[in-house]
Coordinates of C-alpha atoms and ligand atoms in Angstrom, one line a residue:
M451 CA -28.3 2.0 -33.2
T452 CA -27.8 1.5 -29.5
P453 CA -28.0 4.8 -27.5
P454 CA -24.7 5.7 -25.7
V455 CA -24.6 4.3 -22.2
T456 CA -24.3 7.0 -19.5
P457 CA -21.7 6.0 -16.9
P458 CA -23.0 5.7 -13.3
I459 CA -22.1 8.6 -11.0
Y460 CA -20.8 8.0 -7.4
Q461 CA -21.0 10.6 -4.7
N462 CA -18.9 11.0 -1.5
F463 CA -19.8 8.8 1.4
I464 CA -20.5 10.9 4.5
H465 CA -22.2 10.0 7.7
G466 CA -23.5 6.7 6.6
R467 CA -24.8 7.7 3.2
Y468 CA -23.9 9.0 -0.3
L469 CA -24.0 12.8 -0.3
A470 CA -24.3 15.0 -3.4
N471 CA -21.8 17.8 -3.7
Q472 CA -22.8 21.4 -4.5
S473 CA -20.2 22.3 -7.1
G474 CA -21.3 19.6 -9.5
E475 CA -17.6 18.9 -10.2
R476 CA -16.9 15.3 -11.2
F477 CA -14.1 13.2 -12.6
D478 CA -14.0 10.2 -14.9
V479 CA -12.7 6.8 -13.9
I480 CA -11.3 4.7 -16.7
N481 CA -10.9 0.9 -17.0
P482 CA -7.2 0.5 -17.9
A483 CA -7.8 -2.7 -19.8
T484 CA -10.4 -1.2 -22.1
D485 CA -9.8 2.6 -22.2
D486 CA -13.5 3.1 -21.4
V487 CA -14.9 5.5 -18.9
I488 CA -16.7 3.1 -16.5
Y489 CA -18.1 5.7 -14.0
Q490 CA -17.8 9.2 -12.7
V491 CA -17.2 10.4 -9.2
E492 CA -18.2 13.7 -7.5
V493 CA -15.3 15.7 -6.1
A494 CA -15.5 16.5 -2.4
D495 CA -16.2 20.3 -2.5
H496 CA -16.4 22.7 0.4
A497 CA -19.9 21.5 1.4
I498 CA -18.8 17.9 1.5
Q499 CA -15.6 18.7 3.3
K500 CA -17.5 20.6 6.0
A501 CA -20.0 17.8 6.4
A502 CA -17.2 15.2 6.6
I503 CA -15.5 16.9 9.5
E504 CA -18.8 17.5 11.4
S505 CA -19.7 13.9 10.8
A506 CA -16.3 12.6 11.9
K507 CA -16.6 14.6 15.1
A508 CA -20.0 13.1 15.9
G509 CA -18.8 9.6 14.9
F510 CA -15.8 9.9 17.3
E511 CA -18.0 10.8 20.2
I512 CA -19.9 7.5 19.8
W513 CA -17.1 5.2 18.6
S514 CA -14.5 6.2 21.2
A515 CA -17.0 5.8 24.0
M516 CA -17.6 2.1 23.1
T517 CA -15.6 -0.6 24.8
A518 CA -12.9 -2.2 22.7
I519 CA -14.9 -5.5 22.8
E520 CA -17.9 -3.8 21.3
R521 CA -15.8 -2.2 18.5
S522 CA -14.1 -5.5 17.9
R523 CA -17.4 -7.3 17.5
I524 CA -18.7 -4.8 14.9
L525 CA -15.4 -4.8 13.0
L526 CA -15.5 -8.6 12.8
K527 CA -18.9 -8.4 11.3
A528 CA -17.5 -6.2 8.6
V529 CA -14.7 -8.8 8.0
E530 CA -17.5 -11.4 7.5
L531 CA -19.2 -9.2 4.9
L532 CA -16.0 -8.4 3.1
R533 CA -15.3 -12.1 2.8
A534 CA -18.8 -12.9 1.7
R535 CA -18.6 -10.3 -1.0
N536 CA -15.1 -11.2 -2.1
D537 CA -16.0 -11.7 -5.8
E538 CA -18.0 -8.6 -6.2
L539 CA -15.3 -6.5 -4.6
A540 CA -12.5 -8.2 -6.4
R541 CA -14.2 -7.5 -9.7
I542 CA -14.4 -3.8 -8.8
E543 CA -10.6 -3.9 -8.2
V544 CA -9.9 -5.5 -11.5
L545 CA -12.0 -3.0 -13.4
D546 CA -10.5 0.0 -11.6
T547 CA -6.8 -1.1 -11.6
G548 CA -6.4 -3.4 -14.6
K549 CA -4.9 -6.1 -12.4
P550 CA -5.6 -9.8 -13.2
W551 CA -8.7 -11.4 -11.7
Q552 CA -6.6 -14.4 -10.6
E553 CA -4.8 -12.0 -8.2
A554 CA -7.7 -9.9 -7.0
E555 CA -9.9 -12.9 -6.4
C556 CA -7.5 -14.4 -3.7
V557 CA -5.4 -11.4 -2.5
D558 CA -6.9 -7.9 -2.5
V559 CA -10.1 -8.4 -0.5
Q560 CA -8.7 -11.3 1.6
T561 CA -5.6 -9.4 2.8
G562 CA -7.7 -6.4 3.5
A563 CA -10.1 -8.5 5.6
D564 CA -7.2 -10.2 7.4
V565 CA -5.9 -6.9 8.7
I566 CA -9.2 -5.7 10.0
E567 CA -9.7 -9.0 11.7
Y568 CA -6.2 -8.9 13.2
F569 CA -6.7 -5.4 14.7
A570 CA -10.2 -6.2 15.8
G571 CA -8.7 -9.1 17.8
L572 CA -6.0 -7.0 19.2
A573 CA -8.1 -4.0 20.3
P574 CA -9.5 -5.5 23.5
A575 CA -6.0 -6.6 24.5
Q576 CA -4.5 -3.1 24.6
V577 CA -3.6 -2.3 28.1
G578 CA -2.0 0.6 30.0
Q579 CA 0.5 0.2 32.8
Q580 CA 0.4 0.9 36.5
Q581 CA 3.4 1.5 38.8
M582 CA 3.8 2.4 42.4
V583 CA 6.0 5.5 43.1
G584 CA 6.3 5.4 46.9
D585 CA 2.7 5.5 48.3
D586 CA 1.5 7.2 45.2
F587 CA 1.1 5.6 41.8
Y588 CA 0.5 6.4 38.2
Y589 CA -1.3 4.6 35.5
T590 CA -1.4 5.1 31.7
R591 CA -4.3 5.0 29.4
K592 CA -4.1 4.3 25.6
E593 CA -6.4 6.8 24.2
P594 CA -7.4 7.2 20.5
L595 CA -6.0 10.2 18.6
G596 CA -9.3 11.4 17.3
I597 CA -10.0 12.1 13.6
C598 CA -7.4 10.5 11.4
A599 CA -7.0 10.8 7.6
G600 CA -6.0 8.1 5.2
I601 CA -4.7 8.8 1.7
G602 CA -4.3 5.9 -0.7
A603 CA -2.5 4.9 -3.8
W604 CA -4.1 3.1 -6.8
N605 CA -2.3 -0.2 -6.9
Y606 CA -4.2 -2.0 -4.0
P607 CA -7.1 0.4 -3.4
L608 CA -9.4 -1.7 -1.2
Q609 CA -6.5 -3.3 0.6
I610 CA -4.9 0.1 1.4
A611 CA -8.3 1.4 2.8
C612 CA -8.6 -1.7 5.0
W613 CA -5.0 -1.5 6.2
K614 CA -5.6 2.0 7.4
A615 CA -9.1 1.5 8.7
G616 CA -8.3 -1.6 10.6
P617 CA -5.9 -0.2 13.2
A618 CA -7.4 3.3 13.2
L619 CA -10.9 2.1 14.0
A620 CA -9.8 -0.7 16.3
A621 CA -8.1 1.8 18.5
G622 CA -11.2 4.0 18.7
N623 CA -10.4 6.6 16.1
V624 CA -12.5 7.7 13.1
L625 CA -11.0 7.8 9.6
L626 CA -11.6 10.2 6.7
F627 CA -10.3 8.2 3.8
K628 CA -9.4 9.6 0.4
P629 CA -8.7 6.9 -2.2
S630 CA -6.7 7.6 -5.3
E631 CA -8.7 9.4 -7.9
E632 CA -7.8 6.6 -10.4
T633 CA -9.4 3.9 -8.2
P634 CA -12.2 5.4 -6.0
L635 CA -14.9 2.7 -5.8
G636 CA -13.4 0.1 -3.5
A637 CA -13.3 2.5 -0.5
L638 CA -17.0 3.4 -1.1
K639 CA -17.9 -0.2 -0.9
L640 CA -15.9 -0.6 2.3
A641 CA -17.8 2.3 3.7
E642 CA -21.1 0.6 2.8
I643 CA -20.0 -2.6 4.5
F644 CA -18.9 -0.8 7.7
I645 CA -22.4 0.8 8.0
E646 CA -24.1 -2.6 7.3
A647 CA -21.9 -4.2 10.0
G648 CA -23.0 -1.6 12.6
V649 CA -20.1 0.9 12.6
P650 CA -21.7 4.2 13.6
E651 CA -22.2 6.9 11.1
G652 CA -19.2 9.2 10.7
V653 CA -16.6 6.7 11.8
F654 CA -15.5 5.9 8.2
N655 CA -16.2 8.6 5.7
V656 CA -14.9 8.6 2.1
V657 CA -14.0 11.9 0.4
Q658 CA -13.1 11.8 -3.3
G659 CA -10.8 13.9 -5.4
A660 CA -7.1 14.4 -6.4
A661 CA -4.3 16.3 -4.8
E662 CA -6.4 19.3 -3.7
V663 CA -8.6 17.1 -1.5
G664 CA -5.5 15.4 -0.2
Q665 CA -4.0 18.8 0.6
W666 CA -7.2 19.8 2.4
L667 CA -6.9 16.8 4.6
T668 CA -3.2 17.3 5.4
A669 CA -3.8 20.9 6.4
H670 CA -7.0 20.5 8.4
P671 CA -6.5 21.6 12.1
D672 CA -9.1 19.0 13.4
I673 CA -7.3 16.1 11.9
E674 CA -4.7 14.5 14.3
K675 CA -2.9 12.0 12.0
V676 CA -2.3 11.3 8.3
S677 CA -1.5 7.8 7.1
F678 CA -0.3 8.1 3.5
T679 CA 0.5 5.6 0.8
G680 CA 2.0 6.9 -2.4
E681 CA 5.1 8.3 -4.0
V682 CA 8.1 9.6 -2.1
G683 CA 7.7 13.1 -3.6
T684 CA 4.1 13.3 -2.6
G685 CA 4.9 11.9 0.8
K686 CA 7.3 14.7 1.4
K687 CA 4.6 17.3 0.5
V688 CA 2.1 15.5 2.8
M689 CA 4.6 15.5 5.7
A690 CA 5.5 19.2 5.2
S691 CA 1.8 20.2 5.2
A692 CA 1.0 18.0 8.2
A693 CA 3.9 19.7 10.1
N694 CA 2.0 23.0 10.3
T695 CA -0.6 21.4 12.6
L696 CA 1.8 18.9 14.1
K697 CA 0.0 15.9 12.9
D698 CA 1.3 12.4 13.5
V699 CA 2.2 10.8 10.2
T700 CA 2.6 7.3 8.8
M701 CA 4.3 7.2 5.4
E702 CA 4.2 4.2 3.1
L703 CA 6.2 5.2 0.1
G704 CA 8.1 3.9 -2.9
G705 CA 11.1 1.6 -3.3
K706 CA 13.9 0.3 -5.5
S707 CA 14.4 -2.9 -3.6
P708 CA 17.3 -5.4 -4.1
L709 CA 17.1 -9.1 -4.5
L710 CA 20.4 -10.9 -3.9
V711 CA 20.8 -14.3 -5.5
F712 CA 23.9 -16.1 -4.3
D713 CA 25.7 -19.0 -6.1
D714 CA 24.3 -21.6 -3.8
A715 CA 20.7 -20.5 -4.2
N716 CA 18.0 -22.7 -5.5
V717 CA 17.8 -21.0 -8.9
T718 CA 14.3 -22.0 -9.8
E719 CA 13.0 -20.6 -6.5
A720 CA 15.1 -17.4 -7.0
V721 CA 13.6 -17.0 -10.5
S722 CA 10.1 -17.4 -9.1
A723 CA 10.8 -14.7 -6.6
A724 CA 12.3 -12.3 -9.2
M725 CA 9.3 -12.8 -11.4
L726 CA 6.8 -12.4 -8.6
G727 CA 8.7 -9.4 -7.4
N728 CA 8.6 -7.7 -10.8
F729 CA 5.6 -8.9 -12.8
Y730 CA 2.9 -9.5 -10.1
T731 CA 0.2 -6.8 -10.5
Q732 CA 2.1 -5.9 -13.7
G733 CA 4.9 -4.6 -11.7
E734 CA 2.9 -2.1 -9.7
V735 CA 3.9 -3.2 -6.2
C736 CA 5.8 -0.9 -3.9
T737 CA 8.1 -3.7 -2.5
N738 CA 9.2 -5.0 -5.9
C739 CA 12.7 -6.3 -6.2
T740 CA 13.5 -4.3 -9.3
R741 CA 17.3 -4.6 -8.8
V742 CA 18.2 -8.3 -9.0
F743 CA 21.8 -8.9 -8.1
V744 CA 23.0 -12.3 -9.3
Q745 CA 26.3 -13.8 -8.3
R746 CA 28.5 -14.6 -11.2
G747 CA 28.7 -18.4 -10.8
V748 CA 24.9 -18.8 -11.2
Y749 CA 24.3 -15.9 -13.6
D750 CA 24.0 -17.9 -16.9
K751 CA 21.7 -20.4 -15.4
F752 CA 19.5 -17.8 -13.8
I753 CA 19.2 -15.7 -16.9
E754 CA 18.4 -18.7 -19.1
E755 CA 15.6 -19.9 -16.8
L756 CA 14.3 -16.3 -16.3
K757 CA 14.1 -15.7 -20.1
T758 CA 12.4 -19.0 -20.8
R759 CA 9.8 -18.6 -18.0
T760 CA 9.0 -15.0 -18.8
E761 CA 8.5 -15.7 -22.5
Q762 CA 6.5 -18.9 -22.0
N763 CA 4.4 -18.5 -18.8
I764 CA 3.1 -14.9 -18.9
V765 CA -0.3 -14.4 -20.3
A766 CA -1.4 -10.8 -20.9
G767 CA -5.0 -10.0 -21.8
D768 CA -8.5 -9.2 -20.5
P769 CA -7.8 -9.1 -16.7
L770 CA -11.2 -10.7 -16.0
D771 CA -10.1 -13.9 -17.8
P772 CA -8.9 -16.2 -15.0
N773 CA -6.0 -17.5 -17.2
V774 CA -4.5 -14.0 -17.6
N775 CA -1.6 -13.3 -15.2
L776 CA -0.4 -9.9 -16.5
G777 CA -2.9 -7.0 -16.5
A778 CA -2.9 -3.5 -17.8
L779 CA -1.0 -0.6 -16.2
I780 CA -3.1 2.0 -14.4
S781 CA -3.3 4.7 -17.1
K782 CA -2.1 5.6 -20.6
V783 CA 0.1 8.3 -19.0
H784 CA 1.7 5.7 -16.7
Q785 CA 2.2 3.2 -19.6
Q786 CA 4.1 5.9 -21.5
L787 CA 6.2 6.7 -18.4
V788 CA 7.2 3.0 -18.2
L789 CA 8.0 2.8 -21.9
D790 CA 10.1 6.0 -21.6
Y791 CA 12.1 4.4 -18.8
I792 CA 12.6 1.3 -21.1
N793 CA 13.9 3.5 -23.9
L794 CA 16.2 5.3 -21.5
G795 CA 17.5 2.0 -20.3
I796 CA 18.4 1.1 -23.9
K797 CA 19.9 4.5 -24.5
E798 CA 22.1 4.2 -21.4
G799 CA 23.5 0.9 -22.5
A800 CA 21.4 -1.8 -20.8
K801 CA 20.6 -4.8 -23.0
L802 CA 17.0 -6.2 -23.4
L803 CA 16.9 -9.9 -22.5
T804 CA 13.1 -9.9 -23.2
G805 CA 10.1 -7.6 -23.6
G806 CA 10.6 -3.9 -23.9
E807 CA 7.5 -2.9 -25.8
A808 CA 3.8 -2.1 -25.3
L809 CA 1.4 -5.0 -25.9
S810 CA -2.0 -5.1 -27.5
P811 CA -3.5 -8.5 -26.6
A812 CA -6.4 -9.7 -28.7
S813 CA -8.8 -9.9 -25.7
A814 CA -8.0 -6.3 -24.6
P815 CA -6.6 -4.5 -27.6
N816 CA -7.1 -1.0 -26.1
G817 CA -5.5 -1.7 -22.7
Y818 CA -2.4 -0.1 -21.4
F819 CA -0.2 -3.2 -21.4
V820 CA 3.6 -3.3 -21.2
A821 CA 5.4 -6.6 -21.9
P822 CA 7.3 -8.1 -19.0
T823 CA 10.8 -6.7 -19.5
V824 CA 14.2 -7.8 -18.3
F825 CA 17.3 -5.8 -18.8
V826 CA 20.8 -7.4 -18.5
D827 CA 24.2 -5.7 -18.6
C828 CA 22.9 -3.1 -16.1
Q829 CA 25.2 -0.7 -14.2
D830 CA 24.4 0.7 -10.8
D831 CA 24.3 4.3 -12.1
M832 CA 21.8 3.8 -14.8
T833 CA 18.5 5.6 -14.4
I834 CA 16.5 2.4 -14.7
V835 CA 18.5 0.9 -11.8
K836 CA 18.2 4.0 -9.6
E837 CA 14.6 5.2 -10.0
E838 CA 11.3 3.5 -9.2
I839 CA 9.6 2.6 -12.5
F840 CA 6.4 1.0 -11.0
G841 CA 5.9 -1.3 -14.0
P842 CA 7.1 -4.8 -15.2
V843 CA 10.7 -3.8 -15.7
M844 CA 13.5 -5.9 -14.0
S845 CA 17.2 -4.9 -14.0
I846 CA 19.8 -7.6 -13.6
L847 CA 23.2 -6.8 -12.1
V848 CA 26.1 -9.2 -11.6
F849 CA 28.2 -9.4 -8.4
D850 CA 31.2 -11.3 -7.1
E851 CA 31.5 -10.8 -3.4
E852 CA 29.2 -10.7 -0.4
A853 CA 30.6 -7.4 1.0
E854 CA 30.4 -5.8 -2.5
V855 CA 26.8 -6.7 -3.1
I856 CA 25.7 -5.4 0.4
K857 CA 27.3 -2.1 -0.4
R858 CA 25.8 -1.8 -3.8
A859 CA 22.4 -2.9 -2.6
N860 CA 22.4 -0.2 0.1
N861 CA 23.6 2.5 -2.3
T862 CA 20.2 4.2 -2.6
H863 CA 18.1 6.7 -0.7
L864 CA 15.3 4.2 -0.7
G865 CA 14.9 1.3 1.7
L866 CA 11.5 -0.3 1.5
A867 CA 12.3 -4.0 1.0
A868 CA 15.1 -6.5 0.3
G869 CA 15.5 -10.3 -0.4
V870 CA 18.2 -12.8 -0.2
F871 CA 18.3 -16.3 -1.8
T872 CA 21.0 -18.6 -0.4
Q873 CA 21.1 -22.1 1.1
D874 CA 23.7 -20.9 3.7
I875 CA 21.7 -20.1 6.8
Q876 CA 24.4 -18.0 8.4
R877 CA 25.0 -15.9 5.3
A878 CA 21.2 -15.4 4.9
H879 CA 20.9 -13.8 8.3
R880 CA 24.2 -12.0 8.2
V881 CA 23.4 -10.4 4.9
I882 CA 19.8 -9.5 5.7
H883 CA 20.9 -7.8 8.9
K884 CA 23.1 -5.5 6.9
L885 CA 20.6 -4.5 4.3
Q886 CA 19.0 -1.1 4.9
A887 CA 15.3 -2.1 4.3
G888 CA 12.2 -2.4 6.5
I889 CA 10.7 -5.4 4.9
C890 CA 13.0 -8.4 4.2
W891 CA 12.6 -11.9 2.9
I892 CA 14.9 -14.9 3.0
N893 CA 14.2 -17.5 0.3
A894 CA 10.8 -15.8 -0.2
Y895 CA 9.5 -12.6 -1.7
G896 CA 6.5 -10.4 -1.3
N897 CA 4.5 -12.2 1.4
S898 CA 2.9 -9.7 3.8
P899 CA 0.7 -11.3 6.4
A900 CA -1.3 -9.1 8.8
E901 CA 0.9 -10.1 11.7
M902 CA 4.1 -8.7 10.2
P903 CA 4.9 -5.0 10.5
V904 CA 5.7 -3.4 7.1
G905 CA 7.2 0.0 6.2
G906 CA 10.3 1.6 4.9
Y907 CA 13.8 2.7 5.9
K908 CA 15.3 5.9 4.6
H909 CA 13.1 7.8 2.1
S910 CA 10.7 4.8 1.8
G911 CA 8.7 5.7 4.8
I912 CA 8.0 6.5 8.4
G913 CA 6.1 4.3 10.8
R914 CA 4.6 0.9 10.1
E915 CA 1.4 -0.8 9.0
N916 CA 0.2 -4.1 10.3
G917 CA 1.7 -6.0 13.2
I918 CA 1.2 -5.2 16.9
E919 CA 3.2 -2.0 17.0
T920 CA 0.8 -0.3 14.5
L921 CA -1.9 -0.1 17.1
D922 CA 0.4 2.2 19.1
H923 CA 0.6 4.5 16.1
Y924 CA -3.1 5.1 16.4
T925 CA -3.2 5.8 20.2
Q926 CA -1.7 8.4 22.5
T927 CA -0.6 7.6 26.0
K928 CA -2.1 9.5 28.9
S929 CA -0.3 9.2 32.2
V930 CA -2.4 9.7 35.3
Y931 CA -0.6 10.4 38.6
V932 CA -2.5 9.6 41.8
G933 CA -1.5 11.3 45.1
M934 CA -2.2 9.1 48.2
N935 CA -0.8 11.5 50.8
N936 CA -1.3 15.2 51.6
I937 CA 0.6 17.5 49.2
D938 CA 4.1 18.4 50.5
S939 CA 4.1 22.1 49.6
P940 CA 6.5 25.0 50.5
F941 CA 3.6 27.5 49.9
Ligands
NAD981 P1 0.8 9.4 -5.6 O1 1.8 9.9 -4.6 O2 0.8 10.0 -6.9 O3 -0.7 9.5 -5.0 C1 -1.0 8.9 -3.8 C2 -2.2 9.7 -3.2 O4 -1.9 11.0 -2.8 C3 -3.4 9.8 -4.2 O5 -4.6 9.6 -3.4 C4 -3.3 11.3 -4.6 O6 -4.6 11.8 -5.0 C5 -2.8 11.9 -3.3 N1 -2.1 13.2 -3.5 C6 -1.4 13.6 -4.5 N2 -0.8 14.8 -4.3 C7 -1.1 15.1 -3.0 C8 -0.8 16.2 -2.1 N3 -0.1 17.2 -2.5 N4 -1.3 16.2 -0.8 C9 -2.1 15.1 -0.4 N5 -2.4 14.1 -1.2 C10 -1.9 14.1 -2.5 O7 1.1 7.8 -5.7 P2 0.3 6.8 -6.7 O8 0.8 7.1 -8.0 O9 -1.1 6.8 -6.4 O10 0.9 5.4 -6.1 C11 2.1 4.8 -6.6 C12 3.2 5.0 -5.5 O11 2.7 4.5 -4.3 C13 4.5 4.3 -5.8 O12 5.6 5.1 -5.6 C14 4.5 3.1 -4.8 O13 5.7 2.7 -4.5 C15 3.8 3.7 -3.7 N6 3.2 2.7 -2.8 C16 3.7 2.5 -1.6 C17 3.2 1.5 -0.8 C18 3.8 1.1 0.6 O14 3.2 0.5 1.4 N7 5.0 1.5 0.9 C19 2.1 0.7 -1.2 C20 1.5 1.0 -2.4 C21 2.1 2.0 -3.2

């Protein structure tokens, strides 16, 4: 009989090293494709929290005093290490999230590294302004905020950590990062890489735990900003808590994004976009186009191709198998939530075109899989059309007129993303300009390069990640007035 294998235990990463907590409290991390506990993580207790803040303060002294070129050089070294360790890191992401290797291998680490590289390049180019006002003048300095907090979701754990660390560190801040308790390892590996690259101790600390640790961060008086990625409901709580100490916030929240397919669209391309925007990362992508509006003239053709390709081209199974393109959902609880939504869709009168059930693939029989699911005959007021499901569930809606579909697409309190497929260049821009969403695609879906700002309208978010403007969200402007004459005083 083989003895039971004790899962490894990871500690919090504070001031350049792993630090044991005092409470002894830990949580399990489960591989969603196998249902096995793969490791345990120590919760950031009071001792860790205290050490994290002291370390961050010390780190800020050193990091913010460096020139931007020095910081940039160190961050670029970290980028090199991230790329060199792509496969090791991608494997961690697959085991933690259940997503397919074929995605993680070319997306998760790469897009994280890209963003750090982008902001490392921008950091030395940040300039203030100077202006004469008579003989006097003023100038402005872009100064870092200080200690920032990052709180991450579980769908792109390492990428989210990089997307927050990149601009924060480039601008001279330090970051206390709390990954999702479902996927805590990637951020620890990033912390190791930063230290190896030469980032000073305390500049990137990782604290582990669930909501309580997040709440501690959002309430802490020494933290100047919170950048949050997660659900709308949690985002509201984070913002409310941050308001007590007037923290700056960036909110990257959920969506229920529309894809508009007009009669003149290239149908094959539009089907590709709809499938990517609903089944990539088994549907756990915030920008997903879960409301697909198809114009009546092209409806039958679209549905036929969508059904055929969904039934023939999707391979669910062990996510480490490079041929698998549909992984497991993050947890058993989430799998059930997605299945509950599917049952509700059926109950409310939508018709299943394909899918609709849990899957138990031979290569990963205990995983939390849900079949790629497409509903037709959907109505705008159905629950599955209104609420974010965060699984592989697509709702198809029919439309006739341009004005009608714009109105229906905008009829939601969410506004993260939107897409339009048409060959008519004027219509493409006219329609996209009217859609209330922060991230829009024309004849494309899902691409998110480091250069492009991303973030939501309405309840989908506040502020932006990536793109030049994000660096400003991690700095504050100091104006310095310089008097060149004697003071003209009545006293
Ligand atoms: P979640 O809101 O449940 O959790 C996100 C993080 O917040 C976790 O680290 C969690 O521990 C922490 N948290 C929970 N309660 C907290 C509290 N009261 N105070 C502080 N922190 C708290 O989200 P999730 O389930 O991990 O992620 C899925 C959601 O994230 C989806 O809604 C998805 O759309 C969204 N998302 C958005 C983007 C984007 O860029 N807009 C990207 C990825 C995911």
